CSV table of C-alpha atoms and ligand atoms in Angstrom, one decimal:
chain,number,residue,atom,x,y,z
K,265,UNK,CA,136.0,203.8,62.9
K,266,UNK,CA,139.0,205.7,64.2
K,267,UNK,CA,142.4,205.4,65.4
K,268,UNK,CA,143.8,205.6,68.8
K,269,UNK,CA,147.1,207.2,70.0
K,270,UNK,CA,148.6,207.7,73.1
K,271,UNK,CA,151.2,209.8,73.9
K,272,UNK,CA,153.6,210.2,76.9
K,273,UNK,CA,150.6,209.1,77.9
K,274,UNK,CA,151.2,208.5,82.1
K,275,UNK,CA,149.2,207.9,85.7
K,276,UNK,CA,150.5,207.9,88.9
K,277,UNK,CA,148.3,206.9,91.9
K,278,UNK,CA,149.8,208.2,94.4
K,279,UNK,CA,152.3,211.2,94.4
K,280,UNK,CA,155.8,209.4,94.2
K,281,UNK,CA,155.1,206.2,93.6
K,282,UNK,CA,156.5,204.8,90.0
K,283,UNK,CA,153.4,205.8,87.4
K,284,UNK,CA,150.9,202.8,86.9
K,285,UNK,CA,151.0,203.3,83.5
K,286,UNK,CA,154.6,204.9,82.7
K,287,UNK,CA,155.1,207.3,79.3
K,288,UNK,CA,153.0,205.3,77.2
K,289,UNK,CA,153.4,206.0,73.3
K,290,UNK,CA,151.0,203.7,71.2
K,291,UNK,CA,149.5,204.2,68.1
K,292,UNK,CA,146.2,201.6,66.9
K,293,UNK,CA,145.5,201.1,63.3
K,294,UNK,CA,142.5,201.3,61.5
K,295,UNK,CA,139.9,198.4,62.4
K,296,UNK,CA,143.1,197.3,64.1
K,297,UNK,CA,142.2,194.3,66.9
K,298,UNK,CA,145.2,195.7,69.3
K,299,UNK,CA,145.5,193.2,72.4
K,300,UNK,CA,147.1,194.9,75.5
K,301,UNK,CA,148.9,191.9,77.5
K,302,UNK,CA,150.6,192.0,80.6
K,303,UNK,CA,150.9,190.4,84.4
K,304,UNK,CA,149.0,191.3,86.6
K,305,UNK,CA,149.6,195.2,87.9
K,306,UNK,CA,150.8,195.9,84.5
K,307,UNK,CA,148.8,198.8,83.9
K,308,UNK,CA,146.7,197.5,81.2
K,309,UNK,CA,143.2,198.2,82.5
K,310,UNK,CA,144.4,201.5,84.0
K,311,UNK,CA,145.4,202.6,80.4
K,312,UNK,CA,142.1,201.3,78.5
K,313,UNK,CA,140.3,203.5,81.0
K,314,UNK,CA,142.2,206.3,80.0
K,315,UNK,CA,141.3,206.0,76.7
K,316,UNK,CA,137.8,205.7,77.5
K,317,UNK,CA,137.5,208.6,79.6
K,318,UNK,CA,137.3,206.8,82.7
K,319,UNK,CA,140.3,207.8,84.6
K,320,UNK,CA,142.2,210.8,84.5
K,321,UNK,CA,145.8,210.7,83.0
K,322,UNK,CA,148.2,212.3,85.0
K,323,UNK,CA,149.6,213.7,82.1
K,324,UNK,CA,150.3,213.1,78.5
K,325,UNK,CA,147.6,213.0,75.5
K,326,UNK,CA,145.1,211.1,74.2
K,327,UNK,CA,144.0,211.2,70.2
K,328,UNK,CA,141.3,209.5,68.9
K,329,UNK,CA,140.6,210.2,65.1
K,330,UNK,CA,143.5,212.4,65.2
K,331,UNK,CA,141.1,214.5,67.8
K,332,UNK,CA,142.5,215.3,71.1
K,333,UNK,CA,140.2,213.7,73.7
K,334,UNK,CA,141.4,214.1,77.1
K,335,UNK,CA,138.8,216.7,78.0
K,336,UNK,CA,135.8,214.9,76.5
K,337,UNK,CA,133.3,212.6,78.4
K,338,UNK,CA,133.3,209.0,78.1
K,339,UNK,CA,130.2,209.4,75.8
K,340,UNK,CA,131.8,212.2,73.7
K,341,UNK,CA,134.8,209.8,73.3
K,342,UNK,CA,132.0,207.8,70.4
K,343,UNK,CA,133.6,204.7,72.3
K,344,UNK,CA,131.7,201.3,73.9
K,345,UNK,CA,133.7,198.8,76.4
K,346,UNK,CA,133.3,195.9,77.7
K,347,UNK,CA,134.6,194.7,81.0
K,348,UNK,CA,135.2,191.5,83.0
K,349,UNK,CA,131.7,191.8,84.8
K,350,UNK,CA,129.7,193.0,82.4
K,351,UNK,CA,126.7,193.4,84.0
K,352,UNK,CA,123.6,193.1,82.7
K,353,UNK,CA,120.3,194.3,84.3
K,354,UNK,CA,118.6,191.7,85.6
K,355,UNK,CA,115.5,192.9,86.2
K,356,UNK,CA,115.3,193.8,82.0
K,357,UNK,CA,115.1,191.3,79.1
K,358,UNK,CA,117.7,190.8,76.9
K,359,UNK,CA,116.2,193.8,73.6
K,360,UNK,CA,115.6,196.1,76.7
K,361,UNK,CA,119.3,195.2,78.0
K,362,UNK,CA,120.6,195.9,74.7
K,363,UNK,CA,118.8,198.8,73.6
K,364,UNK,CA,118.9,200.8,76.9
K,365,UNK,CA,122.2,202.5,75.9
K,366,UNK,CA,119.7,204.2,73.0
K,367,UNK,CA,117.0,204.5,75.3
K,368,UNK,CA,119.2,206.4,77.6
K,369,UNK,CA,120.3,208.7,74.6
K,370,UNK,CA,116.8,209.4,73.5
K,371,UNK,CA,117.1,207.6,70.6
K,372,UNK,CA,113.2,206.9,68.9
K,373,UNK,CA,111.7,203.6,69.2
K,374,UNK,CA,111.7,202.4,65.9
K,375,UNK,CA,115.2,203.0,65.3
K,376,UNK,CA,116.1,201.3,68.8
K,377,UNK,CA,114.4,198.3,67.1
K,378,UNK,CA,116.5,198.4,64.0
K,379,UNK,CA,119.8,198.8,66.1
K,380,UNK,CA,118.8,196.0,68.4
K,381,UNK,CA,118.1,193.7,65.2
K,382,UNK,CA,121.3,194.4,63.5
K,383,UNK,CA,123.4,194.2,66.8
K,384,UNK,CA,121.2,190.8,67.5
K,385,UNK,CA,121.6,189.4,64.1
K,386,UNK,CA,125.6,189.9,64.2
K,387,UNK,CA,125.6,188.0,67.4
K,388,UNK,CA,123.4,185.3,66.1
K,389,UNK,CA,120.6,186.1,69.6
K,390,UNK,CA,117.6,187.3,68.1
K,391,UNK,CA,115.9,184.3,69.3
K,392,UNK,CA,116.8,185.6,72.7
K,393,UNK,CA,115.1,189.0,73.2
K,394,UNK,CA,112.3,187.8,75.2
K,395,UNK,CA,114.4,186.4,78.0
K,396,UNK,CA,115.8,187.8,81.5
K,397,UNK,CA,119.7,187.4,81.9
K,398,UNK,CA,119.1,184.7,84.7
K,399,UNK,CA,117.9,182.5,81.7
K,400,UNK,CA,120.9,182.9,80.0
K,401,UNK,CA,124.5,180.7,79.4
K,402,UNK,CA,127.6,182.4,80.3
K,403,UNK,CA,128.4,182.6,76.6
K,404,UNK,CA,125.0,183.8,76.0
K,405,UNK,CA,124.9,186.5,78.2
K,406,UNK,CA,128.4,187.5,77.3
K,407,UNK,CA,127.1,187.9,73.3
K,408,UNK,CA,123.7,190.2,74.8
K,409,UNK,CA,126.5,192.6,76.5
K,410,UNK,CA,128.6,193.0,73.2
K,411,UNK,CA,125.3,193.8,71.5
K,412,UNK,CA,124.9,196.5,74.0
K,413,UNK,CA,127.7,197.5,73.3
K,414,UNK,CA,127.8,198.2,69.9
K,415,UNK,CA,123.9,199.1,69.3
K,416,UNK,CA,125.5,202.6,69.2
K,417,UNK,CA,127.9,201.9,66.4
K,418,UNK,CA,131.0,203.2,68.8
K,419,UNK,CA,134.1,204.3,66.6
K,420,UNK,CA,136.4,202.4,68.9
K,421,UNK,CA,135.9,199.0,70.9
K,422,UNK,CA,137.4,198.7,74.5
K,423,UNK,CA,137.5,195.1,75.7
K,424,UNK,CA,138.9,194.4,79.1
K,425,UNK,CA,139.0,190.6,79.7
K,426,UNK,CA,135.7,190.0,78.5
K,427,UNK,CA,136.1,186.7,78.5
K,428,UNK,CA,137.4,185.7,81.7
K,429,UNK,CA,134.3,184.7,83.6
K,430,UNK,CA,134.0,181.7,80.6
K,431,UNK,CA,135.0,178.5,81.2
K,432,UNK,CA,137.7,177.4,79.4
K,433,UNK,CA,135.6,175.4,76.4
K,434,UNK,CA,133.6,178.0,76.2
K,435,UNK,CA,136.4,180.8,76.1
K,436,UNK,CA,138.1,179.0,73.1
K,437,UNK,CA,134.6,179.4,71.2
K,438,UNK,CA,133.9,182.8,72.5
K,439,UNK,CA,137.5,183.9,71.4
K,440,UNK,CA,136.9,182.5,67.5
K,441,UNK,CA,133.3,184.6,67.6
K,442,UNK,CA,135.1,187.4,69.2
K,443,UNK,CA,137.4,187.1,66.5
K,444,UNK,CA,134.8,186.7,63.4
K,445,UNK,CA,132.7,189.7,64.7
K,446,UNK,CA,135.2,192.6,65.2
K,447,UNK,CA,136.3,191.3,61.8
K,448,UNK,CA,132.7,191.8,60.1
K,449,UNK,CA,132.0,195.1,61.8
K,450,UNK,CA,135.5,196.1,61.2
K,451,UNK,CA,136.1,198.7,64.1
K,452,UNK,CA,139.0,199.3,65.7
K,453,UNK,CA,139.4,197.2,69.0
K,454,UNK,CA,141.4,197.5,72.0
K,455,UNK,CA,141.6,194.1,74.2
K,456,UNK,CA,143.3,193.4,77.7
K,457,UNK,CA,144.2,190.4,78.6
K,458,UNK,CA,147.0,188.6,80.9
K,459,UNK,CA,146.5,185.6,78.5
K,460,UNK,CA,148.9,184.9,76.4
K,461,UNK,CA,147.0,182.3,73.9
K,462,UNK,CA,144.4,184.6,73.8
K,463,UNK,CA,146.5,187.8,72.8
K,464,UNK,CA,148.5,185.8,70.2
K,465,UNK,CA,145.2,184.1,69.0
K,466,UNK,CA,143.4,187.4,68.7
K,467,UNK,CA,145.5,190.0,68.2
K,468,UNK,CA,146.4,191.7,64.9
K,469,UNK,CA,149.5,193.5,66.7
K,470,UNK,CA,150.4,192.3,70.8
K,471,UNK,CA,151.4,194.9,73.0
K,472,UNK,CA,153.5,193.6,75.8
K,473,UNK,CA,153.4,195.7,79.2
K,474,UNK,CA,155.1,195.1,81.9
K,475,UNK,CA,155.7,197.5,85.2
K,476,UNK,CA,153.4,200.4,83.5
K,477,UNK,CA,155.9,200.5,80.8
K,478,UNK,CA,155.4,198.7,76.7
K,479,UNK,CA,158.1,196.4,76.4
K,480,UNK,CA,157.3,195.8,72.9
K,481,UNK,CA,154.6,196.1,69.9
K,482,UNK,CA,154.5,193.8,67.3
K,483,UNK,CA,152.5,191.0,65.4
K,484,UNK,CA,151.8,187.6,67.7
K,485,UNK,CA,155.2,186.6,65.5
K,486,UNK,CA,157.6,189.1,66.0
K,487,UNK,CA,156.6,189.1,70.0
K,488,UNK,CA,156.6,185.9,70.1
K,489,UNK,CA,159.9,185.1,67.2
K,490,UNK,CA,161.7,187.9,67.9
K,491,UNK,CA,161.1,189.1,71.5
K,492,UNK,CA,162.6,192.6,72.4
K,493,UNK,CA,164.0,191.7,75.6
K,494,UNK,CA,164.3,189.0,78.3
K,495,UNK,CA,160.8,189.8,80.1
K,496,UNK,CA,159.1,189.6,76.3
K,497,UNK,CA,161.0,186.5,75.4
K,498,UNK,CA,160.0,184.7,79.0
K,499,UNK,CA,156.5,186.0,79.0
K,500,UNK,CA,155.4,184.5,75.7
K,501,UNK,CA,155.8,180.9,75.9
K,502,UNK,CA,155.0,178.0,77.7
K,503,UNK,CA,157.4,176.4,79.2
K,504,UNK,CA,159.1,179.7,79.0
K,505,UNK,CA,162.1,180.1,76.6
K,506,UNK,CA,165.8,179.2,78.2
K,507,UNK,CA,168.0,182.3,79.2
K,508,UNK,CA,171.1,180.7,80.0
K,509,UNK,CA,174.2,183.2,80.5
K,510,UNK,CA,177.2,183.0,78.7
K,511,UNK,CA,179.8,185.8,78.9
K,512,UNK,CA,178.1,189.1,78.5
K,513,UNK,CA,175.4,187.8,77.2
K,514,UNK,CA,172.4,185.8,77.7
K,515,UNK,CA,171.4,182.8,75.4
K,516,UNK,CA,167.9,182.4,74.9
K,517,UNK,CA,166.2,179.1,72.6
K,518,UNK,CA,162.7,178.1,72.8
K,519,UNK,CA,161.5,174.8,74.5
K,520,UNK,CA,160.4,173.2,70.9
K,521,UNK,CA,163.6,174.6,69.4
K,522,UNK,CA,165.5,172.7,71.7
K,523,UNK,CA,165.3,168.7,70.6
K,524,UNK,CA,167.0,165.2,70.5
K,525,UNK,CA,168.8,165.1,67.7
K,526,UNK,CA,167.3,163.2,64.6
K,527,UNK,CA,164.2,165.2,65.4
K,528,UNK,CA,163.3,167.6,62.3
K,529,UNK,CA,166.8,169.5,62.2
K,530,UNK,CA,166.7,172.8,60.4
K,531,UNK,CA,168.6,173.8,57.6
K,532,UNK,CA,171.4,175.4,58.5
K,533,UNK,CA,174.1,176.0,61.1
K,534,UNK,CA,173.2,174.0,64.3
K,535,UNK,CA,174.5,173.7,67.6
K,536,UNK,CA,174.5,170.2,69.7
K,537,UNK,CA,174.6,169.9,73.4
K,538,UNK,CA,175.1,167.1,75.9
K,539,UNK,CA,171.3,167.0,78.1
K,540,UNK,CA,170.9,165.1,81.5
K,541,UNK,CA,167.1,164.7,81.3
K,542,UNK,CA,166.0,164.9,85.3
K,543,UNK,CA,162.4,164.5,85.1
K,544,UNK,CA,159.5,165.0,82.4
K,545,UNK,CA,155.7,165.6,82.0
K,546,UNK,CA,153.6,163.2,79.6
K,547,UNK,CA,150.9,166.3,78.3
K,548,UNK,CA,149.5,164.0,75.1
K,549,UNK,CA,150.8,165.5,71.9
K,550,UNK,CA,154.2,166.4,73.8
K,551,UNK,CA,156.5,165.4,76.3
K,552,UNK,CA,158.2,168.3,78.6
K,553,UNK,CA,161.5,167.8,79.8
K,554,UNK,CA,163.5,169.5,82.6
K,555,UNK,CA,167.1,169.1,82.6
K,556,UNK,CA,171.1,169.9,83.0
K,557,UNK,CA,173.5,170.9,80.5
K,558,UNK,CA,176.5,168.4,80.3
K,559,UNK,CA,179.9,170.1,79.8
K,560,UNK,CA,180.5,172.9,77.5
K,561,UNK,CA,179.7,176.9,77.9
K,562,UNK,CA,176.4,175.5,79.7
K,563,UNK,CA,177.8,173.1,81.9
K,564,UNK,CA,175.4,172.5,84.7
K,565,UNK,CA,172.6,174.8,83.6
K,566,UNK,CA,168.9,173.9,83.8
K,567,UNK,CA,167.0,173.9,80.6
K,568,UNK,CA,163.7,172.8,79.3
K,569,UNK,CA,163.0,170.9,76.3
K,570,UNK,CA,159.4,170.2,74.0
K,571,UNK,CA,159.5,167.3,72.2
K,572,UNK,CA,156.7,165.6,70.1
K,573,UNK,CA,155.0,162.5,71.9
K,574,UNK,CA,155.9,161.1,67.9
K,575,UNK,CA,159.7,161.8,68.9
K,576,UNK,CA,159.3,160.7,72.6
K,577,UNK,CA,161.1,156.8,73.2
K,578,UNK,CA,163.7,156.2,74.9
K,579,UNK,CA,163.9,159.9,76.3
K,580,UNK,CA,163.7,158.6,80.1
K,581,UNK,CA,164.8,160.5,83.5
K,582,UNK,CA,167.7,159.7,84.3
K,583,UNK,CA,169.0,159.4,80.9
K,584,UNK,CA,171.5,161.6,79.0
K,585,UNK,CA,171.1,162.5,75.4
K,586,UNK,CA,172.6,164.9,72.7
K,587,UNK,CA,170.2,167.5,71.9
K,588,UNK,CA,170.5,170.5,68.8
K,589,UNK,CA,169.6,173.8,68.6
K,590,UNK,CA,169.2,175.5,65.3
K,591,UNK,CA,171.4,178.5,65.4
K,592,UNK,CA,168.4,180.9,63.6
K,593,UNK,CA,166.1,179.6,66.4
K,594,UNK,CA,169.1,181.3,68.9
K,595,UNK,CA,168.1,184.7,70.8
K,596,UNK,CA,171.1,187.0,72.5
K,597,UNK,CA,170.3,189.5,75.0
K,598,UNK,CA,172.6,192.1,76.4
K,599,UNK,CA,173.0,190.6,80.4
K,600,UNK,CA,172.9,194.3,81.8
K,601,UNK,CA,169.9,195.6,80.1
K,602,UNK,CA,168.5,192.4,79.3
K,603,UNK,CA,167.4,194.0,75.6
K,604,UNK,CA,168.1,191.9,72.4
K,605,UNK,CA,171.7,192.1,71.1
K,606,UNK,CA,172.8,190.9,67.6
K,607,UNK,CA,174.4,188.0,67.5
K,608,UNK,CA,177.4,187.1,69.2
K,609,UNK,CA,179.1,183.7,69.1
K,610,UNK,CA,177.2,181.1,69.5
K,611,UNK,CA,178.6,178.7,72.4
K,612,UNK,CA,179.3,175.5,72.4
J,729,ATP,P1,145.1,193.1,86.1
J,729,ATP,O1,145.4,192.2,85.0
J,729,ATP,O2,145.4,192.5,87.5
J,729,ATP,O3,143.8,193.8,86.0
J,729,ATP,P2,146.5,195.5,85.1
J,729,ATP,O4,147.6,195.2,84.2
J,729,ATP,O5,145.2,195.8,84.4
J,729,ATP,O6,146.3,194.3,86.1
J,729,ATP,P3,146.1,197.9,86.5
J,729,ATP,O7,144.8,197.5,87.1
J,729,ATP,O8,146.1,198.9,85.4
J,729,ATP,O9,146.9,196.6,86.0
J,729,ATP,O10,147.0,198.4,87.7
J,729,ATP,C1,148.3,199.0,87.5
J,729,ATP,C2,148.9,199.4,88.8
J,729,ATP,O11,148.1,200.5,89.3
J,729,ATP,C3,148.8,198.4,89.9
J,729,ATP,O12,150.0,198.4,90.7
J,729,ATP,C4,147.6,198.8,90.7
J,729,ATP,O13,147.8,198.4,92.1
J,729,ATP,C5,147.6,200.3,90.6
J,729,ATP,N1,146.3,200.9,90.7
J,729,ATP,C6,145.2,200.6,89.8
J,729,ATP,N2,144.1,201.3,90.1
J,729,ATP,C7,144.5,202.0,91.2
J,729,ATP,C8,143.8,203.0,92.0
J,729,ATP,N3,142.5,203.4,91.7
J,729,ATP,N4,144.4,203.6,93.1
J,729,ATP,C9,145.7,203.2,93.3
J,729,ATP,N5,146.4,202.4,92.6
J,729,ATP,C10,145.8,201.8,91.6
C-alpha cells in the first residue's frame, strides 16, 4: 500500500503551449479511492500516466511511499492500471490472461496458481479460467482484467475509465463491485473519470480538474456542497447549479434548492422569488423546470428549478409561481475570479 504525491507536478506537449497538466500538487491517502474528474482535455489521463511511469513529466516530482519515482520504470513504480480498452489476449484463456503479468516476471508455477486463485476468488470468476475472452460478458471480461491486474499485489491502483466500454446497467453494477473490491484489498486507488455520478459515487476525496489545473479536492460533499469556484459549482450537478449575477458577485443555488414554496422549507432564513415557469421536463421521480425571474435583483434571469413529481401540480408552462431559496443552500462567488466569496447580501 502506499501513498501518492505530486508535486509542481507539470507536462507540456508542445513547447509553448499552456501545460496539459499545469503545477499539479496532490497528495492520496492511504488505501485512499482518489477519483480524478474532469472534461474532456482536462489532463486527467495525461497525469495518471505520469504517475505510472508512462509519460514523462516535464517537470516537477513524483513520490510514491514517500520515494521519489520519476526515474523508475513503470514496473519499478510496484503499480498495476487499468485502462479504457483493457485488452485482454484473445488467443489465451482467462488463468493464462491473468497470470501472464507473473509469467512475464518469472514468477514459479505454483505460486502463479495461488495468485490467480486469490485474484479470481476476489472477483467471484474462478468458474471462468477455462474460457477464451470472446466467451466472455462485458462485465466479465472487465473483472478478468482487474484480476490481472492485481495478481501482482501492486502498492497503488491506476484506473482510467475502466468502465466506460459498459453499458449503462451494467456500469451501475460494475461501479458497486468496483467499490466493494478496492475496499476488501484496501490499496490505494487512483480513478479517472469525466463522470460525475461515478466520481461522487466512488470516490473517497473528488479531485476536480479542469484546463490541466485542480480546481478543487475534497469529499463528493464538500465538491459538490461547497464548490470552490464557478467551474466546480457548474460541473457537479445536473441541471447545473444557477449563477445569476448580482452586483459584484455571482449568486449561485442548486436546482433542488430552488422550489415552490410549501415544498419542504428549511429552517432558517429564506429568500422568495417571483418564477415565470417557460417550459418543463416530466423525468419520473422529478419535474425540471426552465424559467424567468420576475422582478427583484433577478428580474429577467433564466433559472432552473428540481422539484419532486410528489410536489409537481399545478406547476404548468406558462404559469408564474413564488418560489424560496434557503439562504444556507446560497453560494457567492467573486464575478472577476469567479472563486467562492463569503457571503454578501443576499438579494431579493
Ligand atoms: P479525456 O477524458 O478526453 O481522456 P483527459 O482529461 O484525460 O481527457 P488528457 O488526455 O490528459 O485529458 O489530455 C490533456 C491535454 O493534453 C489535451 O489538450 C490533449 O489534447 C493533450 N495531449 C494529450 N496527450 C497528448 C500527446 N501525446 N501529444 C500532444 N498533446 C497531448
Amino acid at each position: 500500500m502506499a501513498v501518492v504525491e505530486t508535486r509542481k507536478l507539470t507536462k507540456v506537449f508542445k513547447r509553448g503551449n499552456v501545460g496539459a497538466v499545469n503545477n499539479v500538487d496532490l497528495e492520496s491517502r492511504e488505501g485512499e479511492f482518489l477519483v480524478l474528474l474532469g472534461p474532456s482535455g482536462s489532463g486527467k489521463t495525461t497525469l495518471l500516466r505520469m504517475i505510472a511511469g508512462l509519460e514523462e513529466p516535464t517537470s516537477g516530482d513524483i513520490l510514491i511511499g514517500g520515494r521519489l519515482v520519476n526515474d523508475l520504470t513503470p514496473r519499478e513504480r510496484g503499480i498495476a492500471m487499468v485502462f479504457q480498452s483493457y485488452a485482454l489476449y484473445p488467443h489465451l484463456s482467462v488463468f493464462n490472461n491473468i497470470v501472464f503479468p507473473l509469467k512475464a516476471q518469472g514468477v514459479p508455477k505454483e505460486r502463479r496458481q495461488k495468485q490467480a486463485e486469490w485474484a479470481a476468488s476476489l472477483l467471484g470468476i474462478q468458474h471462468l479460467f477455462a474460457r477464451k475472452p470472446r466467451e466472455l460478458s462485458g462485465g466479465e471480461r472487465q473483472r478478468v482484467a482487474l484480476a490481472r491486474a492485481i495478481v501482482r499485489e501492486p502498492s497503488l491502483f491506476l484506473l482510467d475509465e475502466p468502465l466506460s466500454n459498459l453499458d449503462a446497467k451494467l456500469r451501475a453494477s460494475a461501479r458497486e463491485e468496483l467499490e466493494q473490491f478496492q475496499e476488501r484489498i484496501g490499496t490505494t486507488t487512483i480513478y479517472v473519470t469525466h463522470d460525475q455520478v461515478e466520481a461522487m459515487a466512488m470516490g473517497d476525496r473528488v479531485v476536480v480538474m479542469s484546463q490541466g489545473v485542480v480546481r478543487q479536492i475534497g469529499t463528493p460533499a464538500d465538491v459538490y456542497d461547497e464548490p470552490a469556484d464557478t467551474f466546480v459549482a457548474t460541473f457537479l450537478g445536473s441541471p447545473p447549479m444557477n449563477i445569476l449575477p448580482f452586483e459584484e458577485t455571482l449568486v449561485g443555488f442548486r436546482p433542488e434548492h430552488f422550489l415552490p414554496v410549501g415544498v419542504s422549507e428549511r429552517p432558517g432564513a429564506s429568500v422568495s422569488y417571483s418564477y415565470h415557469i417557460d417550459h418543463s421536463e416530466y423525468l419520473g421521480a422529478e419535474l425540471v423546470l426552465y424559467g424567468v425571474m420576475v422582478g427583484g435583483a433577478f428580474d429577467g434571469m433564466k433559472a432552473i428549478s428540481r422539484v419532486p413529481s410528489t410536489h409537481a401540480a399545478g406547476l404548468t408552462d406558462g404559469s408564474t409561481h413564488t418560489f424560496w431559496v434557503g439562504a444556507s443552500d446560497v453560494k457567492f462567488f467573486d464575478r472577476v475570479t469567479s472563486k467562492r466569496t463569503t457571503a454578501s447580501r443576499l438579494p431579493s
